[in-house]
Short mmCIF file of C-alpha atoms in Angstrom, two decimals:
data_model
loop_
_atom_site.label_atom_id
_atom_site.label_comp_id
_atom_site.label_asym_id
_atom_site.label_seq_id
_atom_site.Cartn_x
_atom_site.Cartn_y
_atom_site.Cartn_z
CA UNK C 1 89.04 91.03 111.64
CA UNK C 2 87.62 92.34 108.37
CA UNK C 3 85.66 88.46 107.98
CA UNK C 4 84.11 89.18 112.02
CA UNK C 5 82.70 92.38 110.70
CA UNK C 6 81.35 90.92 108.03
CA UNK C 7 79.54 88.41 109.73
CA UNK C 8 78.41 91.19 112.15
CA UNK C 9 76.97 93.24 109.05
CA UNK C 10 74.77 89.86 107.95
CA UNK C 11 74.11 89.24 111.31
CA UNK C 12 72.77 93.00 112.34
CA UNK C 13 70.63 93.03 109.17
CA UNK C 14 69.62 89.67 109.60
CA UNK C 15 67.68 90.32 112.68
CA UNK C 16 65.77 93.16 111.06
CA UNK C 17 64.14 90.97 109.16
CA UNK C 18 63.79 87.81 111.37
CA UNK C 19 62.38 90.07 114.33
CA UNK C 20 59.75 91.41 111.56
CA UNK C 21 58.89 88.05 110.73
CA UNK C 22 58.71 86.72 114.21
CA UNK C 23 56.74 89.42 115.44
CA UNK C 24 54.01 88.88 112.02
CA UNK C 25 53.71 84.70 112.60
CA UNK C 26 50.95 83.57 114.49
CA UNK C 27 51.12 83.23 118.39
CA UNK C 28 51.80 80.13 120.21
CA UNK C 29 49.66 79.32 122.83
CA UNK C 30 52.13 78.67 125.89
CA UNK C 31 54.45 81.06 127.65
CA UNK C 32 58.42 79.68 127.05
CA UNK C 33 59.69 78.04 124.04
CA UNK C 34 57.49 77.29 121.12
CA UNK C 35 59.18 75.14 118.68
CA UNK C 36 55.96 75.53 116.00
CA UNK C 37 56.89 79.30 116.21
CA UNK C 38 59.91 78.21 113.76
CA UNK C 39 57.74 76.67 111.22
CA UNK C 40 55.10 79.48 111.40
CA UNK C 41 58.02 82.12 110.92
CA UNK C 42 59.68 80.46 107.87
CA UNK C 43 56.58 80.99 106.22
CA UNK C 44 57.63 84.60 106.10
CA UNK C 45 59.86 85.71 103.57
CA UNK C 46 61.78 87.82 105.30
CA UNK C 47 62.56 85.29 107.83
CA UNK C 48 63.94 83.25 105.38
CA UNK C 49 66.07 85.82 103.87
CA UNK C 50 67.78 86.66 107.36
CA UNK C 51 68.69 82.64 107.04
CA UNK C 52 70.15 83.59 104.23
CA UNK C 53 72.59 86.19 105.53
CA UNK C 54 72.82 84.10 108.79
CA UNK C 55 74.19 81.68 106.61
CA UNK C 56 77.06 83.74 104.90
CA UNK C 57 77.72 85.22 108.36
CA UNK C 58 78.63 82.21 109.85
CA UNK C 59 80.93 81.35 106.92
CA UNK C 60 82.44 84.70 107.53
CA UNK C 61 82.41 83.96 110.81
CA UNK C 62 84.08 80.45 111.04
CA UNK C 63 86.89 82.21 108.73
CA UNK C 64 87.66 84.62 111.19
CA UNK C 65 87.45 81.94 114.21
CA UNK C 66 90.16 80.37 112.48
CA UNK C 67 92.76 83.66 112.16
CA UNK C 68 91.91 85.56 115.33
CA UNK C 69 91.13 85.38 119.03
CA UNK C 70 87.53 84.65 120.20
CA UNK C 71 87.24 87.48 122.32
CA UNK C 72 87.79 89.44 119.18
CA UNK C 73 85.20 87.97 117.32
CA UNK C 74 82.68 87.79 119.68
CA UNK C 75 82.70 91.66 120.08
CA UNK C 76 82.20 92.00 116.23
CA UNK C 77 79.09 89.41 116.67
CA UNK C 78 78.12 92.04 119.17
CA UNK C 79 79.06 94.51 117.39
CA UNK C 80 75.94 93.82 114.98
CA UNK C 81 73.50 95.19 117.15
CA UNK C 82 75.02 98.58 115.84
CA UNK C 83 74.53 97.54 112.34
CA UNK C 84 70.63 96.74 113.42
CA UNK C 85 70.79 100.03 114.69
CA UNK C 86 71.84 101.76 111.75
CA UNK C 87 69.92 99.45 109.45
CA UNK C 88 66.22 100.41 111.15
CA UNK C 89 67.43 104.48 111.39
CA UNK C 90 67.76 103.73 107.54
CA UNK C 91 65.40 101.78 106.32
CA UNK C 92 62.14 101.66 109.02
CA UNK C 93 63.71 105.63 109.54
CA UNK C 94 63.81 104.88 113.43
CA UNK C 95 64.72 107.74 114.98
CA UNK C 96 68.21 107.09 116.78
CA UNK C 97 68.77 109.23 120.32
CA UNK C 98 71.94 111.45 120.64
CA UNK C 99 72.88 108.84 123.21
CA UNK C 100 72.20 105.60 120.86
CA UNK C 101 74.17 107.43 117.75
CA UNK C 102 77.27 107.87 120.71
CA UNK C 103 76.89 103.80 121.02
CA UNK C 104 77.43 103.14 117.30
CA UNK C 105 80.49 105.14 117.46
CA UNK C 106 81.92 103.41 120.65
CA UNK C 107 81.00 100.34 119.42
CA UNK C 108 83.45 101.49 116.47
CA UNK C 109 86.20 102.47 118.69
CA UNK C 110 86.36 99.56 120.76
CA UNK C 111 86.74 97.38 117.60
CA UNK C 112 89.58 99.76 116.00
CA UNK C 113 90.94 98.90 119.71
CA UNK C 114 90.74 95.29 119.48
CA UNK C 115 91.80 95.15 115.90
CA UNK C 116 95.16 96.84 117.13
CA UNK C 117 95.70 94.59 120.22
CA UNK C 118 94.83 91.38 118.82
CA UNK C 119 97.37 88.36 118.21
CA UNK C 120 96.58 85.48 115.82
CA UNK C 121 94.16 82.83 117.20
CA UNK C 122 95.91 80.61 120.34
CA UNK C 123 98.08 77.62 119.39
CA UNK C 124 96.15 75.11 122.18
CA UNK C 125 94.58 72.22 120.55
CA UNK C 126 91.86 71.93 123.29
CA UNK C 127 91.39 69.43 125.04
CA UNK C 128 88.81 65.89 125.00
CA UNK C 129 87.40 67.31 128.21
CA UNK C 130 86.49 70.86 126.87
CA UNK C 131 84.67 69.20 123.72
CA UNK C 132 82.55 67.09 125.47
CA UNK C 133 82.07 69.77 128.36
CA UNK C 134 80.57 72.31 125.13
CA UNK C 135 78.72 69.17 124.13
CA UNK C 136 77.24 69.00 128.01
CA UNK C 137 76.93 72.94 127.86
CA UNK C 138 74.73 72.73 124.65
CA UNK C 139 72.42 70.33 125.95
CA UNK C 140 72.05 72.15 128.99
CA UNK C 141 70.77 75.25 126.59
CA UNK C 142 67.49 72.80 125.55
CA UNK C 143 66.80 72.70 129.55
CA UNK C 144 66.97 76.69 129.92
CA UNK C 145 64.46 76.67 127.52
CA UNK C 146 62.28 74.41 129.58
CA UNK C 147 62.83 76.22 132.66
CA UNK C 148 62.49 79.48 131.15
CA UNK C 149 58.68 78.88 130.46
CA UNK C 150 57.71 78.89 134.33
CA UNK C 151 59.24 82.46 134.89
CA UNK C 152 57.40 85.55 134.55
CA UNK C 153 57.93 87.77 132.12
CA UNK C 154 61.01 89.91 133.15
CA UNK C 155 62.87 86.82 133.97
CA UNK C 156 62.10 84.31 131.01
CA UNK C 157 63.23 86.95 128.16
CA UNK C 158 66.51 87.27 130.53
CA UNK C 159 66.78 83.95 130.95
CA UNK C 160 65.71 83.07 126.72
CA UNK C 161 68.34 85.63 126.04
CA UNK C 162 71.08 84.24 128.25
CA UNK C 163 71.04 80.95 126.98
CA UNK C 164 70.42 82.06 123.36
CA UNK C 165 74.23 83.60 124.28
CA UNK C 166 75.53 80.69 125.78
CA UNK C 167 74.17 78.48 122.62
CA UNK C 168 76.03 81.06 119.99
CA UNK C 169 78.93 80.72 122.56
CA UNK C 170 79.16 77.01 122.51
CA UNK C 171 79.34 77.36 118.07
CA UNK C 172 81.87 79.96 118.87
CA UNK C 173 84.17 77.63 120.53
CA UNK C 174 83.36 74.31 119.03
CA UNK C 175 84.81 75.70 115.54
CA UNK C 176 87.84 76.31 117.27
CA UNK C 177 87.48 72.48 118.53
CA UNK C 178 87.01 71.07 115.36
CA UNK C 179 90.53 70.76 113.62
CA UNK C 180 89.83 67.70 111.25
CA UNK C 181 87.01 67.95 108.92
CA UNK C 182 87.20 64.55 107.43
CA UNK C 183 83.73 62.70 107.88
CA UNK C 184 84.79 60.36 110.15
CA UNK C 185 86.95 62.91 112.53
CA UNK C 186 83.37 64.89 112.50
CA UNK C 187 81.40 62.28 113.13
CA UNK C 188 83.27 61.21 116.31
CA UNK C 189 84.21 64.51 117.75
CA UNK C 190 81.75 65.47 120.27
CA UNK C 191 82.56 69.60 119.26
CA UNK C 192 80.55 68.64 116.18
CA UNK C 193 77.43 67.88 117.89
CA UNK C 194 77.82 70.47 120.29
CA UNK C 195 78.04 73.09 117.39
CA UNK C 196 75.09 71.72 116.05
CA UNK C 197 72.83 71.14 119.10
CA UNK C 198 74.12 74.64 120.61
CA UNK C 199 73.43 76.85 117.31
CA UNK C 200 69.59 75.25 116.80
CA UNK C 201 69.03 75.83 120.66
CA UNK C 202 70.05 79.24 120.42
CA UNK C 203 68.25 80.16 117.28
CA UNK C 204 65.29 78.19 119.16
CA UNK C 205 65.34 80.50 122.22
CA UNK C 206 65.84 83.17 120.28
CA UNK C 207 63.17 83.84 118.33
CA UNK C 208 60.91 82.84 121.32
CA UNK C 209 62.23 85.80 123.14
CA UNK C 210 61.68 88.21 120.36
CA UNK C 211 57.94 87.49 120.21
CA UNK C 212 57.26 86.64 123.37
CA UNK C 213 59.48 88.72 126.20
CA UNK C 214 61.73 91.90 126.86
CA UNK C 215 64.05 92.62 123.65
CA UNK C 216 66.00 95.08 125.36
CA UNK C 217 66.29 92.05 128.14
CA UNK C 218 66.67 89.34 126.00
CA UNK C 219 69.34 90.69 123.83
CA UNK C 220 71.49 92.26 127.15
CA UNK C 221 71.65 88.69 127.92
CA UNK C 222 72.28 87.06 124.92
CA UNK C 223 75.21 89.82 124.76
CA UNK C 224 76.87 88.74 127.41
CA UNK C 225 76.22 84.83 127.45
CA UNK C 226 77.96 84.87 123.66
CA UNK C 227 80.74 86.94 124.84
CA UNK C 228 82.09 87.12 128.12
CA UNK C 229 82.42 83.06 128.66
CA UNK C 230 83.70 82.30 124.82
CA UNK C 231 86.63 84.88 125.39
CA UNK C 232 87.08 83.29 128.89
CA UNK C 233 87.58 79.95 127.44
CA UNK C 234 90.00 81.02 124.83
CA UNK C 235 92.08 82.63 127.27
CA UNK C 236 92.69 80.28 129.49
CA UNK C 237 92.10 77.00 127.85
CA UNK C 238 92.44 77.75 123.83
CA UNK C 239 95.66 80.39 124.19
CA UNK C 240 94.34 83.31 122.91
CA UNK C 241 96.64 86.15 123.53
CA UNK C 242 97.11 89.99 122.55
CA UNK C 243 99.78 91.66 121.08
CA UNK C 244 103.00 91.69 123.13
CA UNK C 245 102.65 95.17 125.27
CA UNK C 246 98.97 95.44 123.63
CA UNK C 247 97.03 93.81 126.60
CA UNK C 248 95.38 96.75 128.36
CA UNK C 249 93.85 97.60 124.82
CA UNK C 250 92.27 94.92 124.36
CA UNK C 251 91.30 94.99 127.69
CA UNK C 252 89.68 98.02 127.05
CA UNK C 253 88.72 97.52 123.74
CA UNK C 254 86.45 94.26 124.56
CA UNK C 255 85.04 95.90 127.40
CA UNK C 256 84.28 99.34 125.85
CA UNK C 257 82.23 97.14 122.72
CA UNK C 258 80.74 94.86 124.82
CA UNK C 259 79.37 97.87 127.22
CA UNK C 260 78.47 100.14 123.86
CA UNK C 261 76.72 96.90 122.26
CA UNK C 262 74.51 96.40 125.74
CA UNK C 263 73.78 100.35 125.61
CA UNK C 264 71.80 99.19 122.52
CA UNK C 265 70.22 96.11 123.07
CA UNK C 266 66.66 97.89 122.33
CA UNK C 267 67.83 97.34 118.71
CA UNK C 268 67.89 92.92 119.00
CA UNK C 269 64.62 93.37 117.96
CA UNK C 270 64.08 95.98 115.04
CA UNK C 271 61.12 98.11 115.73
CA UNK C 272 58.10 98.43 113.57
CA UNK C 273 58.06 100.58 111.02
CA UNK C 274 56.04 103.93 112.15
CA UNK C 275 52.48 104.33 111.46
CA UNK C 276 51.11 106.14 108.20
CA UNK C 277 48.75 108.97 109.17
CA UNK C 278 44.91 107.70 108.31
CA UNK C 279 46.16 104.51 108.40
#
Protein backbone atom coordinates (compact mmCIF):
# COMPACT_ATOMS: atom_id res chain seq x y z
CA UNK A 1 0.00 0.00 0.00
CA UNK A 2 2.78 2.38 1.00
CA UNK A 3 4.30 1.88 -3.07
CA UNK A 4 0.25 2.93 -4.38
CA UNK A 5 0.62 6.07 -2.38
CA UNK A 6 3.62 6.76 -3.65
CA UNK A 7 2.74 6.58 -7.07
CA UNK A 8 -0.35 8.68 -6.13
CA UNK A 9 2.06 11.47 -4.63
CA UNK A 10 4.11 11.55 -8.26
CA UNK A 11 1.07 11.23 -9.94
CA UNK A 12 -0.96 14.27 -8.03
CA UNK A 13 2.10 16.51 -8.48
CA UNK A 14 2.67 15.40 -11.78
CA UNK A 15 -0.44 16.87 -13.14
CA UNK A 16 0.34 20.26 -11.64
CA UNK A 17 2.80 20.66 -13.84
CA UNK A 18 1.60 18.85 -17.03
CA UNK A 19 -1.86 20.81 -16.80
CA UNK A 20 0.46 24.13 -16.60
CA UNK A 21 2.22 23.07 -19.52
CA UNK A 22 -0.73 21.95 -21.50
CA UNK A 23 -2.65 24.88 -20.84
CA UNK A 24 0.83 27.32 -22.00
CA UNK A 25 1.47 25.16 -25.58
CA UNK A 26 0.03 26.49 -28.51
CA UNK A 27 -3.61 25.57 -29.63
CA UNK A 28 -4.49 23.01 -32.08
CA UNK A 29 -6.74 23.91 -34.59
CA UNK A 30 -9.52 21.06 -34.40
CA UNK A 31 -11.93 20.23 -31.63
CA UNK A 32 -11.03 16.32 -30.27
CA UNK A 33 -7.70 14.82 -30.08
CA UNK A 34 -4.65 16.64 -31.23
CA UNK A 35 -1.72 14.44 -31.34
CA UNK A 36 0.79 17.69 -32.25
CA UNK A 37 -0.51 18.99 -28.82
CA UNK A 38 2.10 16.29 -27.34
CA UNK A 39 5.01 17.60 -29.17
CA UNK A 40 4.08 21.29 -28.56
CA UNK A 41 3.75 20.45 -24.69
CA UNK A 42 7.12 18.63 -24.29
CA UNK A 43 8.59 21.71 -25.27
CA UNK A 44 7.66 22.88 -21.82
CA UNK A 45 9.74 22.07 -19.05
CA UNK A 46 7.44 21.41 -16.72
CA UNK A 47 5.72 18.98 -18.85
CA UNK A 48 8.64 17.09 -19.05
CA UNK A 49 9.32 17.01 -15.45
CA UNK A 50 5.71 15.56 -14.66
CA UNK A 51 7.14 12.62 -17.19
CA UNK A 52 9.54 12.39 -14.92
CA UNK A 53 7.51 11.65 -11.80
CA UNK A 54 4.98 9.80 -14.08
CA UNK A 55 7.73 7.67 -14.66
CA UNK A 56 8.74 6.73 -10.97
CA UNK A 57 4.99 6.49 -10.27
CA UNK A 58 4.41 3.85 -12.45
CA UNK A 59 7.42 1.93 -11.09
CA UNK A 60 5.86 2.48 -7.76
CA UNK A 61 2.92 1.59 -9.14
CA UNK A 62 3.68 -1.77 -10.97
CA UNK A 63 5.34 -2.72 -7.41
CA UNK A 64 2.29 -2.38 -5.69
CA UNK A 65 0.16 -4.17 -8.63
CA UNK A 66 2.22 -6.99 -7.87
CA UNK A 67 1.55 -7.22 -3.72
CA UNK A 68 -2.02 -5.96 -3.50
CA UNK A 69 -5.50 -5.99 -4.98
CA UNK A 70 -6.36 -3.63 -7.91
CA UNK A 71 -9.19 -2.13 -6.39
CA UNK A 72 -6.75 -1.02 -3.78
CA UNK A 73 -4.51 0.56 -5.98
CA UNK A 74 -6.68 2.16 -8.15
CA UNK A 75 -8.16 4.24 -5.21
CA UNK A 76 -4.56 5.42 -4.31
CA UNK A 77 -4.19 6.44 -8.23
CA UNK A 78 -7.32 8.33 -7.35
CA UNK A 79 -6.34 9.21 -4.44
CA UNK A 80 -3.78 11.73 -6.20
CA UNK A 81 -6.21 14.16 -7.07
CA UNK A 82 -5.95 15.01 -3.23
CA UNK A 83 -2.29 15.36 -3.47
CA UNK A 84 -3.03 17.93 -6.61
CA UNK A 85 -5.18 19.45 -4.27
CA UNK A 86 -2.88 20.00 -1.60
CA UNK A 87 0.02 20.63 -3.95
CA UNK A 88 -1.83 23.93 -5.75
CA UNK A 89 -3.24 25.17 -1.94
CA UNK A 90 0.66 25.06 -1.40
CA UNK A 91 2.43 26.09 -3.99
CA UNK A 92 -0.07 28.27 -6.62
CA UNK A 93 -1.73 29.13 -2.75
CA UNK A 94 -5.25 28.04 -4.21
CA UNK A 95 -7.56 28.65 -1.83
CA UNK A 96 -9.16 25.17 -0.75
CA UNK A 97 -13.17 25.36 0.38
CA UNK A 98 -14.17 23.97 3.86
CA UNK A 99 -15.89 21.36 1.75
CA UNK A 100 -12.71 20.47 -0.60
CA UNK A 101 -10.28 20.35 2.72
CA UNK A 102 -13.30 17.61 4.13
CA UNK A 103 -12.42 15.61 0.67
CA UNK A 104 -8.69 15.36 1.37
CA UNK A 105 -9.46 13.96 4.65
CA UNK A 106 -12.05 11.34 3.36
CA UNK A 107 -9.98 10.57 0.73
CA UNK A 108 -7.52 9.66 3.76
CA UNK A 109 -9.97 7.63 5.58
CA UNK A 110 -11.13 5.55 2.89
CA UNK A 111 -7.48 4.51 2.18
CA UNK A 112 -6.67 3.76 6.07
CA UNK A 113 -10.00 1.61 5.29
CA UNK A 114 -8.75 -0.20 2.40
CA UNK A 115 -5.30 -0.61 3.78
CA UNK A 116 -7.01 -2.59 6.74
CA UNK A 117 -9.34 -4.75 4.55
CA UNK A 118 -7.07 -5.62 1.88
CA UNK A 119 -5.67 -9.29 1.14
CA UNK A 120 -2.54 -9.89 -0.98
CA UNK A 121 -3.08 -9.60 -4.78
CA UNK A 122 -5.48 -12.74 -6.26
CA UNK A 123 -3.75 -16.04 -7.10
CA UNK A 124 -5.68 -16.28 -10.85
CA UNK A 125 -3.26 -16.37 -13.61
CA UNK A 126 -5.76 -14.72 -16.08
CA UNK A 127 -6.72 -16.00 -18.72
CA UNK A 128 -5.63 -15.87 -22.96
CA UNK A 129 -9.09 -14.41 -23.45
CA UNK A 130 -8.80 -11.49 -20.88
CA UNK A 131 -5.27 -10.45 -22.46
CA UNK A 132 -6.32 -10.16 -25.76
CA UNK A 133 -9.85 -8.71 -24.64
CA UNK A 134 -7.45 -5.58 -22.75
CA UNK A 135 -5.57 -5.66 -26.02
CA UNK A 136 -9.20 -5.15 -27.95
CA UNK A 137 -10.18 -2.67 -25.02
CA UNK A 138 -7.01 -0.51 -25.68
CA UNK A 139 -7.53 -0.15 -29.20
CA UNK A 140 -10.96 0.70 -28.73
CA UNK A 141 -9.53 3.84 -26.48
CA UNK A 142 -7.77 5.30 -30.02
CA UNK A 143 -11.56 5.20 -31.47
CA UNK A 144 -13.07 7.23 -28.35
CA UNK A 145 -10.72 9.63 -29.24
CA UNK A 146 -12.01 9.84 -32.75
CA UNK A 147 -15.49 9.93 -31.77
CA UNK A 148 -14.97 12.25 -29.06
CA UNK A 149 -14.07 15.14 -31.56
CA UNK A 150 -17.77 15.35 -33.05
CA UNK A 151 -19.35 16.00 -29.52
CA UNK A 152 -19.87 19.28 -28.09
CA UNK A 153 -18.19 20.45 -25.46
CA UNK A 154 -19.83 18.98 -22.27
CA UNK A 155 -19.76 15.61 -23.80
CA UNK A 156 -16.20 15.29 -25.48
CA UNK A 157 -14.24 16.27 -22.09
CA UNK A 158 -16.65 13.41 -20.51
CA UNK A 159 -16.12 11.29 -23.05
CA UNK A 160 -11.79 12.30 -23.33
CA UNK A 161 -11.92 11.69 -19.65
CA UNK A 162 -13.68 8.34 -19.69
CA UNK A 163 -11.53 6.73 -21.97
CA UNK A 164 -8.37 8.41 -20.59
CA UNK A 165 -9.75 6.02 -17.40
CA UNK A 166 -10.38 3.10 -19.29
CA UNK A 167 -6.70 3.46 -21.03
CA UNK A 168 -4.95 3.78 -17.31
CA UNK A 169 -7.35 0.84 -16.52
CA UNK A 170 -6.25 -1.41 -19.26
CA UNK A 171 -2.10 -0.68 -17.81
CA UNK A 172 -3.65 -1.42 -14.52
CA UNK A 173 -4.62 -4.85 -15.41
CA UNK A 174 -2.22 -5.81 -18.11
CA UNK A 175 0.70 -5.69 -15.34
CA UNK A 176 -1.18 -8.09 -13.53
CA UNK A 177 -1.28 -10.12 -17.03
CA UNK A 178 2.16 -10.04 -17.63
CA UNK A 179 3.86 -12.82 -15.42
CA UNK A 180 7.01 -13.60 -17.64
CA UNK A 181 9.22 -10.81 -18.50
CA UNK A 182 11.62 -12.63 -20.69
CA UNK A 183 11.77 -10.90 -24.25
CA UNK A 184 10.25 -13.41 -26.00
CA UNK A 185 7.20 -14.11 -23.35
CA UNK A 186 6.73 -10.08 -23.87
CA UNK A 187 6.90 -10.03 -27.19
CA UNK A 188 4.13 -12.63 -27.71
CA UNK A 189 1.79 -11.78 -24.94
CA UNK A 190 -0.86 -9.62 -26.22
CA UNK A 191 -1.08 -7.82 -22.29
CA UNK A 192 2.17 -6.25 -23.46
CA UNK A 193 0.80 -4.39 -26.26
CA UNK A 194 -2.24 -3.63 -24.60
CA UNK A 195 -0.21 -1.91 -21.73
CA UNK A 196 1.51 -0.06 -24.18
CA UNK A 197 -1.21 1.00 -26.68
CA UNK A 198 -3.68 1.67 -23.56
CA UNK A 199 -1.13 3.97 -21.44
CA UNK A 200 -0.12 6.28 -24.78
CA UNK A 201 -3.97 6.48 -25.59
CA UNK A 202 -4.74 7.59 -22.29
CA UNK A 203 -1.96 10.04 -21.84
CA UNK A 204 -3.16 11.08 -25.55
CA UNK A 205 -6.74 11.85 -24.46
CA UNK A 206 -5.66 13.24 -21.62
CA UNK A 207 -3.93 16.08 -22.17
CA UNK A 208 -6.48 16.91 -24.98
CA UNK A 209 -9.08 17.21 -22.35
CA UNK A 210 -7.10 19.43 -20.11
CA UNK A 211 -6.69 22.10 -22.79
CA UNK A 212 -9.46 21.70 -24.62
CA UNK A 213 -12.80 20.62 -22.40
CA UNK A 214 -14.39 20.46 -18.78
CA UNK A 215 -11.55 19.45 -16.10
CA UNK A 216 -13.92 18.97 -13.47
CA UNK A 217 -15.72 16.63 -16.33
CA UNK A 218 -12.91 15.13 -17.71
CA UNK A 219 -11.26 14.04 -14.59
CA UNK A 220 -14.92 12.65 -12.93
CA UNK A 221 -14.65 10.41 -15.81
CA UNK A 222 -11.31 9.44 -15.99
CA UNK A 223 -12.00 8.62 -12.10
CA UNK A 224 -14.25 6.26 -12.63
CA UNK A 225 -13.17 4.60 -16.06
CA UNK A 226 -9.58 3.78 -14.11
CA UNK A 227 -11.35 2.48 -11.17
CA UNK A 228 -14.56 0.98 -11.05
CA UNK A 229 -13.93 -1.63 -14.15
CA UNK A 230 -10.05 -2.52 -13.08
CA UNK A 231 -11.39 -3.55 -9.51
CA UNK A 232 -14.29 -5.34 -11.34
CA UNK A 233 -11.95 -7.39 -13.30
CA UNK A 234 -9.80 -8.37 -10.44
CA UNK A 235 -12.63 -9.55 -8.57
CA UNK A 236 -14.10 -11.69 -10.59
CA UNK A 237 -11.59 -12.79 -13.09
CA UNK A 238 -7.95 -12.04 -11.33
CA UNK A 239 -9.10 -13.25 -7.50
CA UNK A 240 -8.68 -10.35 -5.68
CA UNK A 241 -10.12 -10.73 -2.29
CA UNK A 242 -10.29 -8.83 1.21
CA UNK A 243 -9.40 -9.85 4.41
CA UNK A 244 -11.43 -12.77 5.80
CA UNK A 245 -14.47 -10.88 7.79
CA UNK A 246 -12.91 -7.47 6.28
CA UNK A 247 -15.25 -7.25 3.17
CA UNK A 248 -17.76 -4.53 4.08
CA UNK A 249 -14.58 -2.27 4.72
CA UNK A 250 -13.35 -2.40 1.82
CA UNK A 251 -16.55 -2.08 0.51
CA UNK A 252 -16.77 1.03 2.10
CA UNK A 253 -13.44 2.04 1.95
CA UNK A 254 -13.26 1.95 -2.10
CA UNK A 255 -16.42 3.58 -2.33
CA UNK A 256 -15.91 6.36 0.29
CA UNK A 257 -12.24 7.28 -1.85
CA UNK A 258 -13.58 6.90 -5.00
CA UNK A 259 -16.71 9.34 -4.02
CA UNK A 260 -14.13 11.85 -1.96
CA UNK A 261 -11.64 11.70 -5.11
CA UNK A 262 -14.80 12.71 -7.62
CA UNK A 263 -15.79 15.53 -4.93
CA UNK A 264 -12.47 16.96 -6.24
CA UNK A 265 -12.09 16.45 -9.67
CA UNK A 266 -11.83 20.46 -10.16
CA UNK A 267 -8.23 19.75 -9.05
CA UNK A 268 -7.24 17.19 -12.52
CA UNK A 269 -6.32 20.27 -13.81
CA UNK A 270 -4.25 22.61 -11.38
CA UNK A 271 -5.47 26.10 -11.60
CA UNK A 272 -3.45 29.08 -12.57
CA UNK A 273 -1.62 30.70 -10.30
CA UNK A 274 -3.62 34.04 -9.13
CA UNK A 275 -3.02 37.28 -10.71
CA UNK A 276 -0.38 39.90 -9.30
CA UNK A 277 -2.08 43.26 -8.69
CA UNK A 278 -0.83 45.81 -11.69
CA UNK A 279 -0.02 43.00 -13.48
Amino acid sequence: MLCALASAVCFGTASVLQAMAARAAPPGTGSGVDAALLVRALRQWRYVAGLGLDGIGFVFQVVALRSIPIYAVGAALAASLAVTAVVAARLLRVRLSGAEWGAVAAVCAGLAMLALASGAEGSRPGSDALRWAMLGVAVGVLGVGVVAGRLPGRGRALALGLGSGFGFGVVEVSVRLIDDVSPGALLSNPATYALLVGGGAAFLLLTSALQRGSVTVATAGMVVGETVGPALVGVVWLGDRTRDGFGWLGVLGFGVAVAAALALARFGEAPSPPARPGG
